Tab-separated table of N, CA and C in Angstrom:
chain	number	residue	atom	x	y	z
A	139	UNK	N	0.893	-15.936	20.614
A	139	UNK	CA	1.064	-15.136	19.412
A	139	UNK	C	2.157	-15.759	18.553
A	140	UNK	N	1.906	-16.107	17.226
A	140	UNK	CA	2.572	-16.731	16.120
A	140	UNK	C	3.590	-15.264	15.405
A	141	UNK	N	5.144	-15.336	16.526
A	141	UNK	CA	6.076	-14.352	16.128
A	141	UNK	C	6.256	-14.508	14.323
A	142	UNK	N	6.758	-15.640	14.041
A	142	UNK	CA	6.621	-16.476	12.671
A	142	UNK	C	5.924	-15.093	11.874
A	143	UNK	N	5.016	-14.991	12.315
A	143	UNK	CA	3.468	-14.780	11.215
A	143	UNK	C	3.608	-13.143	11.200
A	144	UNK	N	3.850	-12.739	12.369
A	144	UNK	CA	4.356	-11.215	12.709
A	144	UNK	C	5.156	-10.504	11.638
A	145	UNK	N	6.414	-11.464	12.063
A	145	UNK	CA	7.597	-11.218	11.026
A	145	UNK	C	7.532	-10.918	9.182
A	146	UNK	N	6.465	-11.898	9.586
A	146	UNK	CA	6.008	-12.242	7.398
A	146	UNK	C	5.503	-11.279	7.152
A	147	UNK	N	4.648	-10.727	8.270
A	147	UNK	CA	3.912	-9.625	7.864
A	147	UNK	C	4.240	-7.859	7.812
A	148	UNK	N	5.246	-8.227	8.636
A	148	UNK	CA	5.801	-6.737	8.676
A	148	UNK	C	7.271	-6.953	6.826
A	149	UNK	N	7.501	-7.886	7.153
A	149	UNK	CA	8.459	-7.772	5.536
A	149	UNK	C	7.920	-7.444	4.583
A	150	UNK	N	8.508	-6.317	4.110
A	150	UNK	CA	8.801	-5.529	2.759
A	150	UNK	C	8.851	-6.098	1.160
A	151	UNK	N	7.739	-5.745	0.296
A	151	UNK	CA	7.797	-6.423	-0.950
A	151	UNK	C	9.339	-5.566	-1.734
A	152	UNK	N	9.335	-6.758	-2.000
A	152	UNK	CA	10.457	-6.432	-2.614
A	152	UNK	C	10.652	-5.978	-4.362
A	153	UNK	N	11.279	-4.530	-3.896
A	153	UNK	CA	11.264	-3.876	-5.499
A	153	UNK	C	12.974	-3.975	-6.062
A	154	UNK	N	12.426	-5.008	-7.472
A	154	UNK	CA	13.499	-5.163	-8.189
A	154	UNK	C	14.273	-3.585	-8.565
A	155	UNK	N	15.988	-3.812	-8.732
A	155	UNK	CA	16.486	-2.914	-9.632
A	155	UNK	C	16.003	-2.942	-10.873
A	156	UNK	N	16.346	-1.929	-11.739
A	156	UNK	CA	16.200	-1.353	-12.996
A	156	UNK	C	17.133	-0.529	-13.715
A	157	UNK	N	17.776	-0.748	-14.281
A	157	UNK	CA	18.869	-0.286	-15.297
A	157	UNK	C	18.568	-0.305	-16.738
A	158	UNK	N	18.343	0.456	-17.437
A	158	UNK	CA	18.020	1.051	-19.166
A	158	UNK	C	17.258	1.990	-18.927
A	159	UNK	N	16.534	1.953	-20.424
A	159	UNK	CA	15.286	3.195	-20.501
A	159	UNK	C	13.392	2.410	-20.690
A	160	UNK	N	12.969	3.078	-19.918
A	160	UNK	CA	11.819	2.509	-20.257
A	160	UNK	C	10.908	3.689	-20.582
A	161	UNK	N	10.020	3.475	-21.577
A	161	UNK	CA	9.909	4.579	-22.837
A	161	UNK	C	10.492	6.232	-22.995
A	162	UNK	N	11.937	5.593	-22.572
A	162	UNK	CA	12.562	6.798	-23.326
A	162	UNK	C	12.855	7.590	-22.045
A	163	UNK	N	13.014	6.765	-20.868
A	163	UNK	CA	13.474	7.581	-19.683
A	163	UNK	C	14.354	6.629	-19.362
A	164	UNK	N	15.740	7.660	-19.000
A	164	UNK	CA	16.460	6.402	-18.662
A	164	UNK	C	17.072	6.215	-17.712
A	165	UNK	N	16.650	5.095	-16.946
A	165	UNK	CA	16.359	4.875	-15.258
A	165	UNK	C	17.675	4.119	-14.664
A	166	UNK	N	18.217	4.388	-13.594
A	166	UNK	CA	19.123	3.163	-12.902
A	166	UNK	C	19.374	3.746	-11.305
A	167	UNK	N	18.120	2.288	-10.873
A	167	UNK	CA	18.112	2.792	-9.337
A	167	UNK	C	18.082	1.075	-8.923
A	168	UNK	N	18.664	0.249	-7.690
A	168	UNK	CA	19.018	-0.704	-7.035
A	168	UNK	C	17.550	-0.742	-6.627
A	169	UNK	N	16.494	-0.268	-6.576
A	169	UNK	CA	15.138	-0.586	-6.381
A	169	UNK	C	14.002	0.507	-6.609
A	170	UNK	N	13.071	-0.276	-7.748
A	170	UNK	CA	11.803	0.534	-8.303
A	170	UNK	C	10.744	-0.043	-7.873
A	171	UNK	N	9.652	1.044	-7.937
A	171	UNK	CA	8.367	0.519	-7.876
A	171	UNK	C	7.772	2.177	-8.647
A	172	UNK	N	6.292	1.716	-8.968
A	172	UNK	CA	5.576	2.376	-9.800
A	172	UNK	C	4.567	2.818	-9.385
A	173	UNK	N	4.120	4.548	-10.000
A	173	UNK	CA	2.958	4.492	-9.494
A	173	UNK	C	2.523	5.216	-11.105
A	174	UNK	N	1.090	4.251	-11.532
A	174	UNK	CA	0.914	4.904	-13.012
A	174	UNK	C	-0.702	5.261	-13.124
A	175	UNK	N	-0.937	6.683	-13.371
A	175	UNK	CA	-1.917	7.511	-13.410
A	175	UNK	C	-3.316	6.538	-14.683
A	176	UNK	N	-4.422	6.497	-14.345
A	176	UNK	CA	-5.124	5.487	-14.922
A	176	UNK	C	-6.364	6.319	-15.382
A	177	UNK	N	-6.458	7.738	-15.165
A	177	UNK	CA	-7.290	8.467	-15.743
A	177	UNK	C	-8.101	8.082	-17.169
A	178	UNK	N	-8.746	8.662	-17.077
A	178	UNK	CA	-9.863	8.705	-18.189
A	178	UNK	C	-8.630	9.498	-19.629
A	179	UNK	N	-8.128	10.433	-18.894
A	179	UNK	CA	-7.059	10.914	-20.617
A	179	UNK	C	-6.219	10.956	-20.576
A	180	UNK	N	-5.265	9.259	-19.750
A	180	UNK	CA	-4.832	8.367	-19.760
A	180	UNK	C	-4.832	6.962	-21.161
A	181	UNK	N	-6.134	7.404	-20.808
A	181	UNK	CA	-6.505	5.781	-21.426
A	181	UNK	C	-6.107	5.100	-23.373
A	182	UNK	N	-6.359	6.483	-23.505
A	182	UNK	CA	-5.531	5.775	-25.072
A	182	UNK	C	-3.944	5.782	-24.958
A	183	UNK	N	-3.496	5.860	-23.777
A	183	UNK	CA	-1.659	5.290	-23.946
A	183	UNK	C	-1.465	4.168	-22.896
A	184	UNK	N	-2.641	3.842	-22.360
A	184	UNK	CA	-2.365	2.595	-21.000
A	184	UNK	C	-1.509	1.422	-21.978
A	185	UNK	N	-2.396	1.156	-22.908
A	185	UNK	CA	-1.810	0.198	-23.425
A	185	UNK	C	-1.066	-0.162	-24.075
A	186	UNK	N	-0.293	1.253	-24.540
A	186	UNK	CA	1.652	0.750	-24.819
A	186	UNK	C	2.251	1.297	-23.239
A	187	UNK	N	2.003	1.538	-22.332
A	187	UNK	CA	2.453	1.991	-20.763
A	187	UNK	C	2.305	0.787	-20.698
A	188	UNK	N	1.072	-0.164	-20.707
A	188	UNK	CA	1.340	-1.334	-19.448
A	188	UNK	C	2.027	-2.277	-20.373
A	189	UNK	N	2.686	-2.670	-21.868
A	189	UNK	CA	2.831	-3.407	-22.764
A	189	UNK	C	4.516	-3.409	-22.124
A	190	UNK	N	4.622	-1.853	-22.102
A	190	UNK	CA	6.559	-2.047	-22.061
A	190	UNK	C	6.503	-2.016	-20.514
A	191	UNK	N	5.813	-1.497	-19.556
A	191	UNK	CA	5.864	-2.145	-18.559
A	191	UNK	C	5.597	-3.501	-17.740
A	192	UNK	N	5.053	-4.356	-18.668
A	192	UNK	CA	5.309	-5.304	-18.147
A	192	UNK	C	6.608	-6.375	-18.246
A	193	UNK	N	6.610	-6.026	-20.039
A	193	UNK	CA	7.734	-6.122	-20.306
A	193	UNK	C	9.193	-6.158	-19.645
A	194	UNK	N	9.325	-4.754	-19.248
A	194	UNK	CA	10.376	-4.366	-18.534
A	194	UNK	C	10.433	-4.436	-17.231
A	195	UNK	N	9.554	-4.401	-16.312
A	195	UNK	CA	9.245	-4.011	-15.028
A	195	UNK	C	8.065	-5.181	-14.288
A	196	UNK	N	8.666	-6.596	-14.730
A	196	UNK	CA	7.199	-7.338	-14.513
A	196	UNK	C	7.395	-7.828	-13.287
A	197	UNK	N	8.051	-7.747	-12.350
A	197	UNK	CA	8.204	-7.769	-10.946
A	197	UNK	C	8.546	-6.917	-10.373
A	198	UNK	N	8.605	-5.421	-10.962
A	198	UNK	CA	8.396	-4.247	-9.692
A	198	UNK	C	7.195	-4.041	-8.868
A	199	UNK	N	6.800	-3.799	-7.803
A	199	UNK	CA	5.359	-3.178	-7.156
A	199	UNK	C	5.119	-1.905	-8.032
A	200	UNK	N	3.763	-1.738	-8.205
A	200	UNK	CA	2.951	-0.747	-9.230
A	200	UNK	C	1.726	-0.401	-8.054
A	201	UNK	N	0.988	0.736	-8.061
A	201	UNK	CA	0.258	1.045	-7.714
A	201	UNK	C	-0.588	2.133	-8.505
A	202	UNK	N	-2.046	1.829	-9.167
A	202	UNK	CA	-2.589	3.088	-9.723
A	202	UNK	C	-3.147	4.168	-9.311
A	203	UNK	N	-3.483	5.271	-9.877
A	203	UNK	CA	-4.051	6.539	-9.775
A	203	UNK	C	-4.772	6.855	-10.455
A	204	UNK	N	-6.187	7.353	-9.969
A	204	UNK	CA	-7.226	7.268	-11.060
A	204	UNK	C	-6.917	9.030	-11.030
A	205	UNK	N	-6.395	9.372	-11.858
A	205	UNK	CA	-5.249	10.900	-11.954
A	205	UNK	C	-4.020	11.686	-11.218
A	206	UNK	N	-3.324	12.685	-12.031
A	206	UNK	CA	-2.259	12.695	-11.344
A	206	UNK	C	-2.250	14.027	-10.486
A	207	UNK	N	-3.363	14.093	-9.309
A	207	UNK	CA	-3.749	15.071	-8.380
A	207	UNK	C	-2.216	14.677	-7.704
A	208	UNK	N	-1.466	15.879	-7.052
A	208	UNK	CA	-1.089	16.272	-6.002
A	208	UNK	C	-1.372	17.210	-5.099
A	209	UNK	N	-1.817	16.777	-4.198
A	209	UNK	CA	-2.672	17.316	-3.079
A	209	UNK	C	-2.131	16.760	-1.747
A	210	UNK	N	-2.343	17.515	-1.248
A	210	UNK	CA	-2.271	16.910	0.736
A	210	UNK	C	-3.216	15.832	0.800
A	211	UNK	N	-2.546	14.644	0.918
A	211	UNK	CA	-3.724	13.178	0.903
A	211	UNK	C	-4.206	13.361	2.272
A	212	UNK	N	-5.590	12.336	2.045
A	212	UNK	CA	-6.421	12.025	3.463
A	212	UNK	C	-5.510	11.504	4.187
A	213	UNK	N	-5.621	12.035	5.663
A	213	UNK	CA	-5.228	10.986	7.007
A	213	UNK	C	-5.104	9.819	7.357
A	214	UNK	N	-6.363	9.443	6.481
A	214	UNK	CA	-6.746	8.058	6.112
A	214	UNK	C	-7.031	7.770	5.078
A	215	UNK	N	-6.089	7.200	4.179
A	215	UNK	CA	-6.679	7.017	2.858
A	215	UNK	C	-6.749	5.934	2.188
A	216	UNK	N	-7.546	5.501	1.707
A	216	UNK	CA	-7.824	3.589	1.054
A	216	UNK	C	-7.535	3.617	-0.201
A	217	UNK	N	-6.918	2.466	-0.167
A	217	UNK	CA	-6.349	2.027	-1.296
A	217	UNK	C	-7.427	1.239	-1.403
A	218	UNK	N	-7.995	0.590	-2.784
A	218	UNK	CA	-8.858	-0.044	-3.384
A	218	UNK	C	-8.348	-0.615	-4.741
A	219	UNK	N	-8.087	-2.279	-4.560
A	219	UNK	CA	-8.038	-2.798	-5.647
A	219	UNK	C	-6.286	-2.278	-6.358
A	220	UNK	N	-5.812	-2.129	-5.961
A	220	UNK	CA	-4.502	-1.512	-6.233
A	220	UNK	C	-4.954	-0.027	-6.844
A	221	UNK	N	-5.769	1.001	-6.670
A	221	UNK	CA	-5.721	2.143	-6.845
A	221	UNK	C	-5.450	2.855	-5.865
A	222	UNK	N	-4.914	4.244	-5.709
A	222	UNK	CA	-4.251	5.191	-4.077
A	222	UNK	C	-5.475	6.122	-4.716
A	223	UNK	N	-6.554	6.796	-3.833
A	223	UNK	CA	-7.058	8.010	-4.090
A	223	UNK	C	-5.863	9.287	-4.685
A	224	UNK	N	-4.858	9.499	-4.591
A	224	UNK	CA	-4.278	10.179	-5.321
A	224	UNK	C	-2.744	10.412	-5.449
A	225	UNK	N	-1.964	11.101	-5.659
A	225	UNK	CA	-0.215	10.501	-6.065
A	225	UNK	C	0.503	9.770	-4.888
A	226	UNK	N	0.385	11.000	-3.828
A	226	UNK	CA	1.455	11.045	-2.737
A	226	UNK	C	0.907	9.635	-1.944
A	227	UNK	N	-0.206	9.217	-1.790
A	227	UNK	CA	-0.323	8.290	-1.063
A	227	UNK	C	0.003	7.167	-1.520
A	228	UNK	N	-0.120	7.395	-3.455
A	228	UNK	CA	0.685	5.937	-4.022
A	228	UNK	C	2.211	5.813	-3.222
A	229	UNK	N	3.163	6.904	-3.439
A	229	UNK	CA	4.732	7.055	-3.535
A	229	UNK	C	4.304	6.918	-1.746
A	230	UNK	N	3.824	7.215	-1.054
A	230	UNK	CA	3.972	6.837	0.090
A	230	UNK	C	3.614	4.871	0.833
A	231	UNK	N	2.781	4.905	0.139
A	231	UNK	CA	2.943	3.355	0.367
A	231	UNK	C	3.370	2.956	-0.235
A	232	UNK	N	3.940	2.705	-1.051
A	232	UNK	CA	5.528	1.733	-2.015
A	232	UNK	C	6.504	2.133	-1.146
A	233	UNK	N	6.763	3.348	-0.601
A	233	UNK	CA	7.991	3.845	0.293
A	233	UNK	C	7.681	2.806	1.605
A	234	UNK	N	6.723	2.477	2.589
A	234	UNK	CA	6.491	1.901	3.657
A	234	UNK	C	6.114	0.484	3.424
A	235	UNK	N	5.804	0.010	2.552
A	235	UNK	CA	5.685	-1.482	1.844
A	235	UNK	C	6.446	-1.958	1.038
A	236	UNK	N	7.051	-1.400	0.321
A	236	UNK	CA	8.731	-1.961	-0.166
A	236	UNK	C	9.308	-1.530	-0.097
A	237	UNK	N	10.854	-1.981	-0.807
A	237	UNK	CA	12.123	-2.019	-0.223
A	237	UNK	C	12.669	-0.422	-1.314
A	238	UNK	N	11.658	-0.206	-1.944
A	238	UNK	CA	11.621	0.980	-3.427
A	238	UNK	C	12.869	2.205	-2.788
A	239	UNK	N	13.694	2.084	-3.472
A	239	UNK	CA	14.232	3.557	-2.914
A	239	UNK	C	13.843	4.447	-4.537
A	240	UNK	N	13.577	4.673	-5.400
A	240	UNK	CA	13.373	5.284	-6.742
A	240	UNK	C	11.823	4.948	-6.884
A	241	UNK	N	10.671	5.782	-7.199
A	241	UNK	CA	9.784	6.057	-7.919
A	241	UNK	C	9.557	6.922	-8.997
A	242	UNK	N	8.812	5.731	-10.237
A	242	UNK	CA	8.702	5.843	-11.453
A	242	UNK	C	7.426	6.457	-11.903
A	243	UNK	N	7.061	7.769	-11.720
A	243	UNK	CA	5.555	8.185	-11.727
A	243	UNK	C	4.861	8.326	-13.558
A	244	UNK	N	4.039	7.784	-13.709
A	244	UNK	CA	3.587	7.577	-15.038
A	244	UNK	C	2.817	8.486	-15.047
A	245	UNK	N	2.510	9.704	-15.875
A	245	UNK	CA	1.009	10.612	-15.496
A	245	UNK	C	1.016	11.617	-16.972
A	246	UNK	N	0.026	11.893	-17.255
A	246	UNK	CA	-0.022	13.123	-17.935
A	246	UNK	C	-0.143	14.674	-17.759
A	247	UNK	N	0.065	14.485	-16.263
A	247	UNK	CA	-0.084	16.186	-15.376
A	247	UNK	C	-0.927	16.715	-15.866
A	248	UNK	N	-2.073	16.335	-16.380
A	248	UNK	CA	-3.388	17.042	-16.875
A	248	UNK	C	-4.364	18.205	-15.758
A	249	UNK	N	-3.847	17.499	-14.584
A	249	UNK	CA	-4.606	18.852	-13.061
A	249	UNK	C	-3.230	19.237	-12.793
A	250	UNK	N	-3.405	20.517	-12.639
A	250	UNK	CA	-2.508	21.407	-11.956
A	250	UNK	C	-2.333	21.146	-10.212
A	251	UNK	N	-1.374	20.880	-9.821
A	251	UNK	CA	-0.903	20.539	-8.370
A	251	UNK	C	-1.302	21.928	-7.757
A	252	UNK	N	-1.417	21.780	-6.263
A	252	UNK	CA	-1.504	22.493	-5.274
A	252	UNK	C	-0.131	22.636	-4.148
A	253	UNK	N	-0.378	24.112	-3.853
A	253	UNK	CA	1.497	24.254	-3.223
A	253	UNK	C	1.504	23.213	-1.948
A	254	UNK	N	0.077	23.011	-1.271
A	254	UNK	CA	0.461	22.281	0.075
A	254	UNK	C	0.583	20.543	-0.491
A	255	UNK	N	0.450	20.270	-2.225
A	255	UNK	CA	0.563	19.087	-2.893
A	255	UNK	C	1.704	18.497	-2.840
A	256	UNK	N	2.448	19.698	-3.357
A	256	UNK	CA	3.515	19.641	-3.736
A	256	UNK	C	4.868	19.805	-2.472
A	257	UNK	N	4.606	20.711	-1.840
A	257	UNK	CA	5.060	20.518	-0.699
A	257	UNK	C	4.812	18.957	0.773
A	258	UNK	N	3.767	18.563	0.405
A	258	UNK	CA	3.655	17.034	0.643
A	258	UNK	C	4.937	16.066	0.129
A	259	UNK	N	4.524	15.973	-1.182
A	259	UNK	CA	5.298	15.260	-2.196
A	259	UNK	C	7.376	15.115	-1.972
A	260	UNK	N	7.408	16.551	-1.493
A	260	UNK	CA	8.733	16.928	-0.786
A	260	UNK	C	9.225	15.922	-0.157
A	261	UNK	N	7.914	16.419	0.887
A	261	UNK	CA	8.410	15.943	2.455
A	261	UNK	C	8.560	14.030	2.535
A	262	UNK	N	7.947	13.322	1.721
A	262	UNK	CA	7.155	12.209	1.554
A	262	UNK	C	8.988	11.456	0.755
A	263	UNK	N	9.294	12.466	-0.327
A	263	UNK	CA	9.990	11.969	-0.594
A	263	UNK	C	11.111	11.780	-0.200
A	264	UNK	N	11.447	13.201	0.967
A	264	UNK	CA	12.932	13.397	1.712
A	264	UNK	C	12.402	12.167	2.827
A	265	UNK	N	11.200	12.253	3.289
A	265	UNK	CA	11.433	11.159	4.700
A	265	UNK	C	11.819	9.777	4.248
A	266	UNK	N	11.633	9.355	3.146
A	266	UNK	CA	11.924	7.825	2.668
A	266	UNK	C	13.384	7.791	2.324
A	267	UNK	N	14.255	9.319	1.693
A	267	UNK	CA	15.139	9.306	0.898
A	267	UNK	C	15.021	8.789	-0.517
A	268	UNK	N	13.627	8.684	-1.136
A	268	UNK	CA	13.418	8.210	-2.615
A	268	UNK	C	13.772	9.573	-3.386
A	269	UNK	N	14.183	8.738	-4.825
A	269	UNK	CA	14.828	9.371	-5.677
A	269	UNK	C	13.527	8.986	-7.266
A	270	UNK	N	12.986	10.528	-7.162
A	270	UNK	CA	11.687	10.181	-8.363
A	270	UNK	C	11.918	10.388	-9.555
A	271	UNK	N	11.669	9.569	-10.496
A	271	UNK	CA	11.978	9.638	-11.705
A	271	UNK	C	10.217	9.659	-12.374
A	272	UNK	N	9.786	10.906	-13.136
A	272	UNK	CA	9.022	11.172	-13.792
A	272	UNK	C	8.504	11.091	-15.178
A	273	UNK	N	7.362	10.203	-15.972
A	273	UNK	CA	7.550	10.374	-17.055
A	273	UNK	C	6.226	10.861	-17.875
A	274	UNK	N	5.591	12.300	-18.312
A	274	UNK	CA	4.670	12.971	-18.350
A	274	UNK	C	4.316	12.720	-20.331
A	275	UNK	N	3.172	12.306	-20.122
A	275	UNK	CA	2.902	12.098	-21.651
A	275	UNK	C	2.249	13.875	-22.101
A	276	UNK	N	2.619	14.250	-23.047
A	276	UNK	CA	2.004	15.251	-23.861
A	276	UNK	C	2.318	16.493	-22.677
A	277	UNK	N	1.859	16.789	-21.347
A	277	UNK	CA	2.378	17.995	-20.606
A	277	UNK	C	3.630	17.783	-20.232
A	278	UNK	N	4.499	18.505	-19.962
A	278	UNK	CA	6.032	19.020	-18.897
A	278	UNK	C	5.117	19.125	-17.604
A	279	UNK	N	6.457	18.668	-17.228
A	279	UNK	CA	5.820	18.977	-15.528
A	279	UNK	C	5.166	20.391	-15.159
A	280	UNK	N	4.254	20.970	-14.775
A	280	UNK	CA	4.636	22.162	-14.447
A	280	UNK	C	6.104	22.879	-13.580
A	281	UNK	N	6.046	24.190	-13.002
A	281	UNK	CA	6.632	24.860	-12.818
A	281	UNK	C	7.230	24.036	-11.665
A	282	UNK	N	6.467	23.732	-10.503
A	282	UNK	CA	6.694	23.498	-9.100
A	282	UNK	C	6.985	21.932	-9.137
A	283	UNK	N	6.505	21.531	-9.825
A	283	UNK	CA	7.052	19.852	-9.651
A	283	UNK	C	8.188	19.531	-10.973
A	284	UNK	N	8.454	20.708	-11.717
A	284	UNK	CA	10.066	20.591	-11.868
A	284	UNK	C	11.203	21.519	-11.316
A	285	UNK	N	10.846	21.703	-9.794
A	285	UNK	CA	11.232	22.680	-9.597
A	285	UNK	C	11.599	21.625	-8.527
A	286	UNK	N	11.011	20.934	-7.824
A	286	UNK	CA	10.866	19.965	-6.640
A	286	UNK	C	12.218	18.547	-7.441
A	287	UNK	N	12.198	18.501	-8.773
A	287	UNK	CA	13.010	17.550	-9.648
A	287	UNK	C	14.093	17.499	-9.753
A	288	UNK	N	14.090	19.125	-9.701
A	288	UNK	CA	15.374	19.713	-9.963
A	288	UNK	C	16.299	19.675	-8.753
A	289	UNK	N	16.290	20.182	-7.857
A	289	UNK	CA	16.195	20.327	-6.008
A	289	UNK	C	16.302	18.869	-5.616
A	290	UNK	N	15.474	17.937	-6.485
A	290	UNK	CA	16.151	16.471	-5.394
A	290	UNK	C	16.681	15.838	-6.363
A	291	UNK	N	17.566	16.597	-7.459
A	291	UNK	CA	17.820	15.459	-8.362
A	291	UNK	C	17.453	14.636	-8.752
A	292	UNK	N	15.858	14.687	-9.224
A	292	UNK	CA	15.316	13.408	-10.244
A	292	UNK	C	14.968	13.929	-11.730
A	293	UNK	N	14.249	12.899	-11.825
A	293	UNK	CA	15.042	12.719	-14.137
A	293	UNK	C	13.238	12.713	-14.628
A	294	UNK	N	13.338	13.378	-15.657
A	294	UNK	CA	12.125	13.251	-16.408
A	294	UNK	C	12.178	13.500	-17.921
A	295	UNK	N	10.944	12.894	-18.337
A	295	UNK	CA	11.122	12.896	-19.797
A	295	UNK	C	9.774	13.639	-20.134
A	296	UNK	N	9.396	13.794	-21.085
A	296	UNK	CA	8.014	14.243	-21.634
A	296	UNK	C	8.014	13.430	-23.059
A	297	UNK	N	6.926	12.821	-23.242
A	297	UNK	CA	6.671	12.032	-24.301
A	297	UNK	C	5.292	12.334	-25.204
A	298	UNK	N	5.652	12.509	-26.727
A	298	UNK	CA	4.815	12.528	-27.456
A	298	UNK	C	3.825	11.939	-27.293
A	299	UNK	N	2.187	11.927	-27.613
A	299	UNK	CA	1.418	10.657	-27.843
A	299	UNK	C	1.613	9.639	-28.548
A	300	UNK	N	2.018	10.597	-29.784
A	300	UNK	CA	1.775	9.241	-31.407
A	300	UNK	C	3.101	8.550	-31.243
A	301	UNK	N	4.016	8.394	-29.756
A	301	UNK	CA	4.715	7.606	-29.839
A	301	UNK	C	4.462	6.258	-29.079
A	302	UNK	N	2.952	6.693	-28.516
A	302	UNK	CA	2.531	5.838	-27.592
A	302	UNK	C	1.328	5.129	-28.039
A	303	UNK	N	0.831	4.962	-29.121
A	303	UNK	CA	-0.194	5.007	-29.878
A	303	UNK	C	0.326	3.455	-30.518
């Protein structure tokens, strides 16, 4: 058995720090990674999202979401093509595959979360010790996931469209 090869494989991608604002949230954590919602009413702001994110963030780990469901993820759940079937399993594999202590969640909270979602999302985030920084186009978080923000001390913004346009 090639220990060598073991080793490579169990090491952690590595998520750059981040210090400023990136659209208008303003972030400073010793390591980010991303997870950005890719929905269908998403799609007319992807492309000032991925413009200043690449910009800014062009060597953090990113992972998408084809919406920003929080839910109790599958047991088993596949990632495909860099998409997570849904939030927690993004923020959970950036937590176990890089070095991320801060996640940067991109979403428009367009579905309403579920309490055993959100209570996931908790637990997911106390077991890593990540510190989430949220940034919701056109909705506020709801009630329970700024309630969960508030309680672990993370930062969010809410952003116009026509600033993303």
């Amino acid at each position: 058995m090639n220990t060598d090869l073991l080793a490579e494989e169990m090491q952690k991608v590595d998520a750059p720090s981040f210090y400023g604002e990136i659209l208008e949230l303003e972030v400073a954590t010793d390591s980010l990674a991303l997870v950005v919602d890719v929905s269908s009413s998403m799609r007319p702001f992807l492309p000032t999202i991925r413009s200043e994110l690449r910009e800014q963030t062009p060597r953090n780990p990113t992972l998408h979401v084809n919406g920003c469901g929080v839910e109790k993820p599958d047991p088993r759940p596949q990632i495909v093509d860099g998409v997570a079937p849904e939030t927690i399993t993004a923020i959970d594999t950036l937590a176990t595959v890089t070095t991320a202590k801060a996640i940067l969640w991109i979403t428009d909270m367009a579905d309403p979360p579920n309490v055993a979602g959100v209570e996931s999302l908790k637990e997911v985030l106390r077991r890593y010790g990540l510190q989430l920084y949220l940034i919701c186009v056109t909705n506020g978080p709801p009630p329970s996931i700024e309630k969960l923000l508030v309680d672990m001390e993370g930062h969010w913004v809410v952003l116009e469209p026509k600033n993303l346009r």
